CSV table of C-alpha atoms and ligand atoms in Angstrom, one decimal:
chain,number,residue,atom,x,y,z
A,1,MET,CA,93.2,84.6,77.3
A,2,GLN,CA,94.1,86.7,74.2
A,3,LEU,CA,91.9,89.7,73.7
A,4,SER,CA,91.8,91.9,70.6
A,5,ARG,CA,92.4,95.6,70.8
A,6,GLU,CA,88.6,96.1,70.4
A,7,GLN,CA,87.8,93.8,73.3
A,8,LEU,CA,90.4,95.5,75.5
A,9,GLU,CA,89.0,98.9,74.7
A,10,GLN,CA,85.5,97.7,75.4
A,11,ALA,CA,86.5,96.2,78.7
A,12,TYR,CA,88.2,99.4,79.8
A,13,ARG,CA,85.3,101.5,78.7
A,14,ARG,CA,82.9,99.4,80.7
A,15,MET,CA,85.0,99.5,83.8
A,16,LYS,CA,85.3,103.2,83.5
A,17,ILE,CA,81.6,103.6,82.9
A,18,ILE,CA,80.9,101.7,86.1
A,19,ARG,CA,83.4,103.7,88.1
A,20,GLU,CA,82.1,107.1,86.9
A,21,PHE,CA,78.4,106.0,87.1
A,22,GLU,CA,78.9,105.2,90.8
A,23,GLU,CA,81.1,108.2,91.6
A,24,ARG,CA,78.4,110.5,90.1
A,25,LEU,CA,75.6,108.7,91.8
A,26,HIS,CA,77.3,109.2,95.1
A,27,VAL,CA,77.3,112.9,94.5
A,28,GLU,CA,73.7,113.0,93.2
A,29,ILE,CA,72.4,110.9,96.1
A,30,GLY,CA,73.9,113.3,98.5
A,31,LYS,CA,71.7,116.0,97.0
A,32,GLY,CA,68.6,114.0,97.9
A,33,GLU,CA,67.3,113.6,94.3
A,34,ILE,CA,67.3,109.8,94.1
A,35,PRO,CA,64.7,107.7,95.9
A,36,GLY,CA,65.4,104.3,97.6
A,37,PHE,CA,68.5,102.6,98.8
A,38,THR,CA,71.6,102.4,96.7
A,39,HIS,CA,74.6,100.1,97.1
A,40,LEU,CA,77.6,101.3,95.1
A,41,TYR,CA,79.9,99.0,93.2
A,42,ALA,CA,82.9,101.3,92.8
A,43,GLY,CA,86.1,99.4,93.4
A,44,GLN,CA,84.8,96.1,92.1
A,45,GLU,CA,84.7,96.9,88.4
A,46,ALA,CA,87.2,94.2,87.2
A,47,CYS,CA,85.0,91.4,88.7
A,48,ALA,CA,81.9,92.3,86.7
A,49,VAL,CA,83.7,93.1,83.5
A,50,GLY,CA,86.3,90.3,83.6
A,51,VAL,CA,83.5,87.8,84.2
A,52,CYS,CA,81.1,89.1,81.5
A,53,GLU,CA,83.9,89.4,79.0
A,54,ASN,CA,83.5,85.6,78.6
A,55,LEU,CA,79.7,85.7,78.1
A,56,THR,CA,77.5,86.3,75.1
A,57,ASP,CA,74.1,88.1,75.1
A,58,ASP,CA,72.5,84.7,75.2
A,59,ASP,CA,74.2,83.7,78.4
A,60,LEU,CA,72.4,84.7,81.6
A,61,ILE,CA,73.5,86.4,84.8
A,62,VAL,CA,71.7,87.0,88.1
A,63,SER,CA,72.9,89.9,90.1
A,64,THR,CA,72.7,91.2,93.7
A,65,HIS,CA,71.7,94.3,95.7
A,66,ARG,CA,75.0,95.8,94.5
A,67,GLY,CA,74.1,95.3,90.8
A,68,HIS,CA,74.9,98.4,88.7
A,69,GLY,CA,78.3,97.0,87.7
A,70,HIS,CA,76.9,93.7,86.7
A,71,CYS,CA,74.2,95.4,84.5
A,72,ILE,CA,76.7,97.6,82.8
A,73,ALA,CA,79.2,94.8,82.2
A,74,LYS,CA,76.4,92.6,80.7
A,75,GLY,CA,75.5,95.4,78.3
A,76,CYS,CA,72.5,97.2,79.8
A,77,ASP,CA,71.8,100.6,78.4
A,78,VAL,CA,73.5,103.2,80.7
A,79,LYS,CA,71.0,106.0,80.1
A,80,GLY,CA,68.1,103.6,80.7
A,81,MET,CA,69.8,102.5,84.0
A,82,MET,CA,70.3,106.1,85.2
A,83,LYS,CA,66.6,106.9,84.5
A,84,GLU,CA,65.6,103.7,86.3
A,85,ILE,CA,67.6,104.7,89.4
A,86,TYR,CA,66.0,108.1,89.3
A,87,GLY,CA,62.6,106.4,89.2
A,88,LYS,CA,61.7,107.9,85.8
A,89,ALA,CA,59.7,106.8,82.8
A,90,GLY,CA,62.1,105.5,80.1
A,91,GLY,CA,64.1,103.6,82.7
A,92,ILE,CA,65.0,100.0,81.9
A,93,CYS,CA,62.1,98.8,84.0
A,94,GLY,CA,59.8,101.8,83.4
A,95,GLY,CA,61.2,103.6,86.5
A,96,LYS,CA,59.3,101.2,88.8
A,97,GLY,CA,62.2,99.0,89.9
A,98,GLY,CA,65.0,101.3,90.9
A,99,SER,CA,68.5,100.5,91.8
A,100,MET,CA,67.9,97.1,93.3
A,101,HIS,CA,65.6,95.7,90.7
A,102,ILE,CA,67.2,96.4,87.3
A,103,ALA,CA,66.6,93.7,84.8
A,104,ASP,CA,67.0,93.4,81.0
A,105,LEU,CA,66.2,90.0,79.5
A,106,ASP,CA,67.4,91.2,76.0
A,107,VAL,CA,71.0,91.2,77.2
A,108,GLY,CA,70.7,88.2,79.5
A,109,MET,CA,70.5,90.2,82.7
A,110,LEU,CA,67.9,88.4,84.8
A,111,GLY,CA,67.9,91.0,87.5
A,112,ALA,CA,69.4,92.6,90.5
A,113,ASN,CA,68.2,91.0,93.7
A,114,GLY,CA,67.5,92.3,97.2
A,115,ILE,CA,67.6,88.9,98.7
A,116,VAL,CA,71.1,88.0,99.9
A,117,GLY,CA,71.7,84.5,98.5
A,118,GLY,CA,68.7,84.7,96.2
A,119,GLY,CA,70.7,84.6,93.0
A,120,PRO,CA,72.2,81.0,93.0
A,121,PRO,CA,68.8,79.2,93.1
A,122,LEU,CA,67.6,81.4,90.1
A,123,ALA,CA,70.7,80.7,88.2
A,124,VAL,CA,70.5,76.9,88.7
A,125,GLY,CA,66.8,77.0,87.7
A,126,ALA,CA,67.7,78.9,84.6
A,127,ALA,CA,70.5,76.4,83.9
A,128,ILE,CA,68.1,73.5,84.2
A,129,ALA,CA,65.7,75.2,81.8
A,130,THR,CA,68.5,75.8,79.4
A,131,ARG,CA,69.5,72.2,79.4
A,132,ASN,CA,65.9,71.0,78.9
A,133,GLN,CA,65.6,73.4,76.0
A,134,GLY,CA,68.9,72.0,74.5
A,135,LYS,CA,70.5,75.4,74.4
A,136,ASP,CA,74.2,76.1,74.6
A,137,ARG,CA,74.0,78.7,77.3
A,138,VAL,CA,75.9,79.4,80.6
A,139,THR,CA,74.0,80.8,83.6
A,140,LEU,CA,76.0,82.6,86.3
A,141,SER,CA,75.1,84.1,89.6
A,142,PHE,CA,77.0,86.9,91.4
A,143,GLY,CA,77.0,87.0,95.2
A,144,GLY,CA,79.0,88.6,98.0
A,145,ASP,CA,81.0,87.0,100.8
A,146,GLY,CA,77.9,87.4,103.0
A,147,SER,CA,75.8,85.3,100.7
A,148,CYS,CA,78.1,82.3,101.1
A,149,ASN,CA,76.6,81.7,104.6
A,150,GLN,CA,73.0,81.4,103.2
A,151,GLY,CA,71.2,78.0,103.0
A,152,THR,CA,69.8,78.8,99.6
A,153,VAL,CA,73.3,79.0,98.3
A,154,PHE,CA,74.3,75.6,99.7
A,155,GLU,CA,71.1,74.0,98.2
A,156,ALA,CA,71.8,75.6,94.8
A,157,MET,CA,75.4,74.4,94.8
A,158,ASN,CA,74.5,70.9,95.7
A,159,LEU,CA,71.7,70.7,93.1
A,160,ALA,CA,74.0,72.1,90.4
A,161,VAL,CA,76.6,69.4,91.1
A,162,VAL,CA,74.0,66.6,91.3
A,163,LEU,CA,72.3,67.6,88.1
A,164,LYS,CA,75.6,68.7,86.4
A,165,VAL,CA,74.1,71.9,85.0
A,166,PRO,CA,76.0,74.6,83.1
A,167,THR,CA,76.2,77.2,85.9
A,168,ILE,CA,78.9,79.3,87.6
A,169,PHE,CA,78.8,80.7,91.2
A,170,VAL,CA,80.8,83.9,91.5
A,171,PHE,CA,81.6,85.3,94.9
A,172,GLU,CA,82.9,88.8,95.1
A,173,ASN,CA,84.6,88.8,98.5
A,174,ASN,CA,84.9,92.5,99.4
A,175,GLY,CA,85.6,91.7,103.1
A,176,TYR,CA,82.3,92.8,104.5
A,177,SER,CA,78.7,91.7,104.8
A,178,GLU,CA,77.0,95.0,105.7
A,179,HIS,CA,79.2,96.0,108.7
A,180,THR,CA,80.4,92.6,109.6
A,181,ALA,CA,83.9,91.5,108.6
A,182,PHE,CA,84.5,88.4,106.5
A,183,GLU,CA,87.1,87.1,109.0
A,184,TYR,CA,84.5,87.2,111.8
A,185,ALA,CA,81.5,85.8,109.9
A,186,VAL,CA,82.7,83.1,107.6
A,187,GLY,CA,83.9,79.9,109.4
A,188,SER,CA,86.9,78.4,107.5
A,189,GLY,CA,87.5,81.7,105.8
A,190,ASP,CA,87.5,79.9,102.5
A,191,ILE,CA,84.5,80.2,100.2
A,192,ALA,CA,86.2,78.3,97.4
A,193,GLY,CA,87.0,75.5,99.8
A,194,ARG,CA,83.3,75.2,100.7
A,195,ALA,CA,82.4,74.9,97.0
A,196,GLU,CA,85.0,72.2,96.5
A,197,ALA,CA,83.4,70.3,99.3
A,198,PHE,CA,80.2,70.2,97.3
A,199,GLY,CA,82.1,68.5,94.5
A,200,MET,CA,82.9,71.2,92.0
A,201,PRO,CA,86.2,72.9,91.0
A,202,ALA,CA,86.7,76.4,92.5
A,203,ILE,CA,89.2,79.0,91.6
A,204,LYS,CA,90.4,82.0,93.7
A,205,ALA,CA,91.7,85.0,91.9
A,206,ASP,CA,92.6,88.7,92.5
A,207,GLY,CA,89.4,90.6,91.8
A,208,ALA,CA,91.3,93.8,91.2
A,209,ASP,CA,93.1,92.3,88.2
A,210,PHE,CA,90.8,92.2,85.2
A,211,PHE,CA,93.1,89.6,83.5
A,212,SER,CA,93.0,87.2,86.4
A,213,VAL,CA,89.3,87.4,86.6
A,214,CYS,CA,88.9,86.9,82.9
A,215,ASP,CA,91.2,83.8,82.9
A,216,ALA,CA,89.5,82.2,85.9
A,217,THR,CA,86.1,82.7,84.3
A,218,GLN,CA,87.2,81.4,81.0
A,219,GLN,CA,88.0,78.0,82.6
A,220,ALA,CA,84.7,77.8,84.3
A,221,VAL,CA,82.8,78.8,81.2
A,222,GLU,CA,84.6,76.3,79.0
A,223,ARG,CA,83.8,73.6,81.6
A,224,ALA,CA,80.1,74.6,81.6
A,225,ARG,CA,79.9,74.7,77.8
A,226,LYS,CA,81.5,71.2,77.5
A,227,GLY,CA,78.7,69.8,79.8
A,228,GLU,CA,81.1,69.1,82.7
A,229,GLY,CA,78.9,71.0,85.2
A,230,PRO,CA,79.2,73.9,87.6
A,231,SER,CA,82.2,75.8,89.0
A,232,THR,CA,82.8,78.4,91.7
A,233,LEU,CA,84.9,81.5,91.4
A,234,GLU,CA,86.0,83.6,94.5
A,235,PHE,CA,87.4,87.0,93.8
A,236,ALA,CA,89.2,89.1,96.5
A,237,ILE,CA,88.1,92.7,96.1
A,238,CYS,CA,87.2,95.8,98.0
A,239,ARG,CA,84.4,98.3,98.0
A,240,TYR,CA,85.2,102.0,98.0
A,241,TYR,CA,82.0,103.2,99.5
A,242,GLY,CA,79.8,102.1,102.5
A,243,HIS,CA,77.5,99.2,102.4
A,244,VAL,CA,74.7,101.4,101.4
A,245,GLU,CA,74.7,105.2,100.7
A,246,GLY,CA,74.4,106.9,104.0
A,247,ASP,CA,76.5,104.2,105.9
A,248,PRO,CA,78.9,106.2,108.2
A,249,GLN,CA,81.4,103.3,107.9
A,250,ASN,CA,82.5,103.5,111.6
A,251,TYR,CA,83.6,99.9,111.4
A,252,ARG,CA,86.4,100.7,109.0
A,253,GLY,CA,89.9,102.0,109.8
A,254,PRO,CA,90.5,105.8,109.4
A,255,ASP,CA,92.6,105.5,106.2
A,256,GLU,CA,91.2,102.2,105.0
A,257,VAL,CA,89.4,103.4,101.9
A,258,LYS,CA,92.1,106.0,101.0
A,259,ASN,CA,94.7,103.2,101.1
A,260,LEU,CA,92.4,100.9,99.0
A,261,ARG,CA,92.0,103.5,96.4
A,262,GLU,CA,95.7,103.9,96.2
A,263,THR,CA,96.7,100.3,96.2
A,264,MET,CA,93.7,98.3,94.9
A,265,ASP,CA,92.4,100.2,91.8
A,266,CYS,CA,91.5,97.8,89.0
A,267,LEU,CA,91.4,100.7,86.5
A,268,LYS,CA,94.9,101.9,87.3
A,269,ASN,CA,96.1,98.2,87.2
A,270,PHE,CA,94.5,97.8,83.7
A,271,ARG,CA,96.1,101.0,82.4
A,272,THR,CA,99.5,100.0,83.6
A,273,ARG,CA,99.3,96.5,82.3
A,274,VAL,CA,98.0,97.3,78.8
A,275,SER,CA,100.3,100.3,78.2
A,276,GLU,CA,103.5,98.4,79.4
A,277,ALA,CA,102.6,95.5,77.2
A,278,LYS,CA,102.0,97.9,74.3
A,279,LEU,CA,98.5,96.6,73.8
A,280,LEU,CA,96.8,100.0,74.1
A,281,GLU,CA,98.2,103.5,74.4
A,282,LEU,CA,97.5,105.7,77.4
A,283,GLY,CA,96.3,108.4,75.0
A,284,ARG,CA,93.6,106.1,73.7
A,285,LEU,CA,92.5,105.3,77.2
A,286,ASP,CA,92.3,109.0,78.0
A,287,GLU,CA,90.0,109.5,75.0
A,288,ILE,CA,87.8,106.7,76.3
A,289,ASP,CA,87.8,108.5,79.7
A,290,GLU,CA,86.5,111.7,78.0
A,291,GLU,CA,83.7,109.8,76.1
A,292,VAL,CA,82.6,108.2,79.4
A,293,MET,CA,82.4,111.5,81.2
A,294,THR,CA,80.2,112.9,78.5
A,295,LEU,CA,78.0,109.8,78.6
A,296,ILE,CA,77.6,110.1,82.4
A,297,GLU,CA,76.8,113.8,82.2
A,298,GLU,CA,74.2,113.2,79.5
A,299,SER,CA,72.7,110.3,81.5
A,300,VAL,CA,72.2,112.4,84.6
A,301,ASN,CA,70.8,115.4,82.7
A,302,GLU,CA,68.4,113.2,80.7
A,303,ALA,CA,67.3,111.3,83.9
A,304,ARG,CA,66.6,114.5,85.7
A,305,GLU,CA,64.5,115.9,82.9
A,306,ALA,CA,62.6,112.7,82.2
A,307,PRO,CA,59.0,112.6,83.5
A,308,PRO,CA,57.9,110.1,86.3
A,309,PRO,CA,56.0,107.0,85.3
A,310,SER,CA,52.3,107.7,84.4
A,311,PRO,CA,49.7,106.7,87.0
A,312,GLU,CA,48.4,104.1,84.5
A,313,ALA,CA,51.9,102.4,84.7
A,314,LEU,CA,50.9,101.3,88.2
A,315,TYR,CA,48.7,98.6,86.6
A,316,THR,CA,51.3,97.1,84.2
A,317,ASP,CA,54.1,94.7,84.9
A,318,VAL,CA,52.2,93.4,87.9
A,319,TYR,CA,51.4,89.9,86.6
A,320,ASN,CA,53.2,88.0,83.9
A,321,ALA,CA,51.5,85.7,81.4
A,322,TYR,CA,53.3,82.6,80.4
B,401,TPP,C1,68.1,87.1,103.1
B,401,TPP,C2,68.6,88.4,103.4
B,401,TPP,N1,69.2,88.6,104.6
B,401,TPP,C3,69.6,89.8,105.0
B,401,TPP,C4,69.5,90.9,104.1
B,401,TPP,C5,70.1,92.2,104.5
B,401,TPP,N2,71.3,92.5,103.8
B,401,TPP,C6,71.3,93.2,102.6
B,401,TPP,S1,72.8,93.3,101.9
B,401,TPP,C7,73.5,92.4,103.2
B,401,TPP,C8,75.0,92.1,103.2
B,401,TPP,C9,75.4,91.3,102.0
B,401,TPP,O1,76.8,91.1,102.0
B,401,TPP,P1,77.6,90.5,100.9
B,401,TPP,O2,76.9,89.3,100.4
B,401,TPP,O3,79.0,90.3,101.3
B,401,TPP,O4,77.5,91.5,99.7
B,401,TPP,P2,78.1,93.0,99.6
B,401,TPP,O5,77.1,93.9,100.2
B,401,TPP,O6,79.4,93.0,100.3
B,401,TPP,O7,78.2,93.3,98.2
B,401,TPP,C10,72.6,92.0,104.1
B,401,TPP,C11,72.8,91.2,105.3
B,401,TPP,C12,68.9,90.6,102.9
B,401,TPP,N3,68.8,91.6,102.0
B,401,TPP,N4,68.5,89.4,102.5
B,402,MG,MG1,80.6,91.5,101.0
């Protein structure tokens, strides 16, 4: 897939925003300022951004409990997200959803989701609606390796094949479901193979390589847009932090995360790749780094200073009128 200079800069900017958003949240959560449970996405940036590079604002994604990266990659407002996570008015969902319930329909982000395996049925439902409305739109669900063992996911995959709807099932295989290793919990050890058994094509790619993710997703998106039905994508990737903030990670080797940060860093990969191919200069990428650090600093300061939701806000967004 050929990307313009502008697209490459945007992809790097979004990956860097995700990384720094999460690194900063890790620090701020440690200070006890942020309510609720937070699952950080650091390490997985190339998956979210490489996938969403192929989507328009009109295409829809459904996310997971580890959703910050998906939100940023799909174009959610970063300052609004930070306020949301701090539980403040002015947050994308009025400060009432928090980390695990960020949604922004204006950019096609149908929501993070605390239910493991909850995304695929929603994506298939949205895809059926899309087809009934005669729209050219792709719907895509993100899920982890743990979600591939859920019955909801099997049902959604089967229905998508039978009804040939324009949807894509993305599995980010980061090697763990909470504290349980993929090798232990997933019989066959092959998520893409399971998907093929349902009757759809499935591609495995290196989730730390933005370009591999982008190319694999392009194939699935083209197929969906041509009306040929669903596909599955399985990306091998790693998470830099624990399952949830506060997880002591006793189940990981002593140097596991240190080694992953050294050998499996999608931002470093991207910098090397584009500078060696003379697509972007390292100096330009450094400038983007600085812009991103300023954005994150401002986001945290504004979130801290923002007021909490008003008591009246308790009574809004409870029911929806159709
Ligand atoms: C239906 C359901 N079962 C169990 C849980 C508890 N739970 C939350 S996250 C998680 C692990 C998910 O692992 P994975 O799908 O690999 O995603 P990752 O956390 O690695 O991103 C579990 C079991 C839940 N939220 N929903
Ligand atoms: Mg996992």
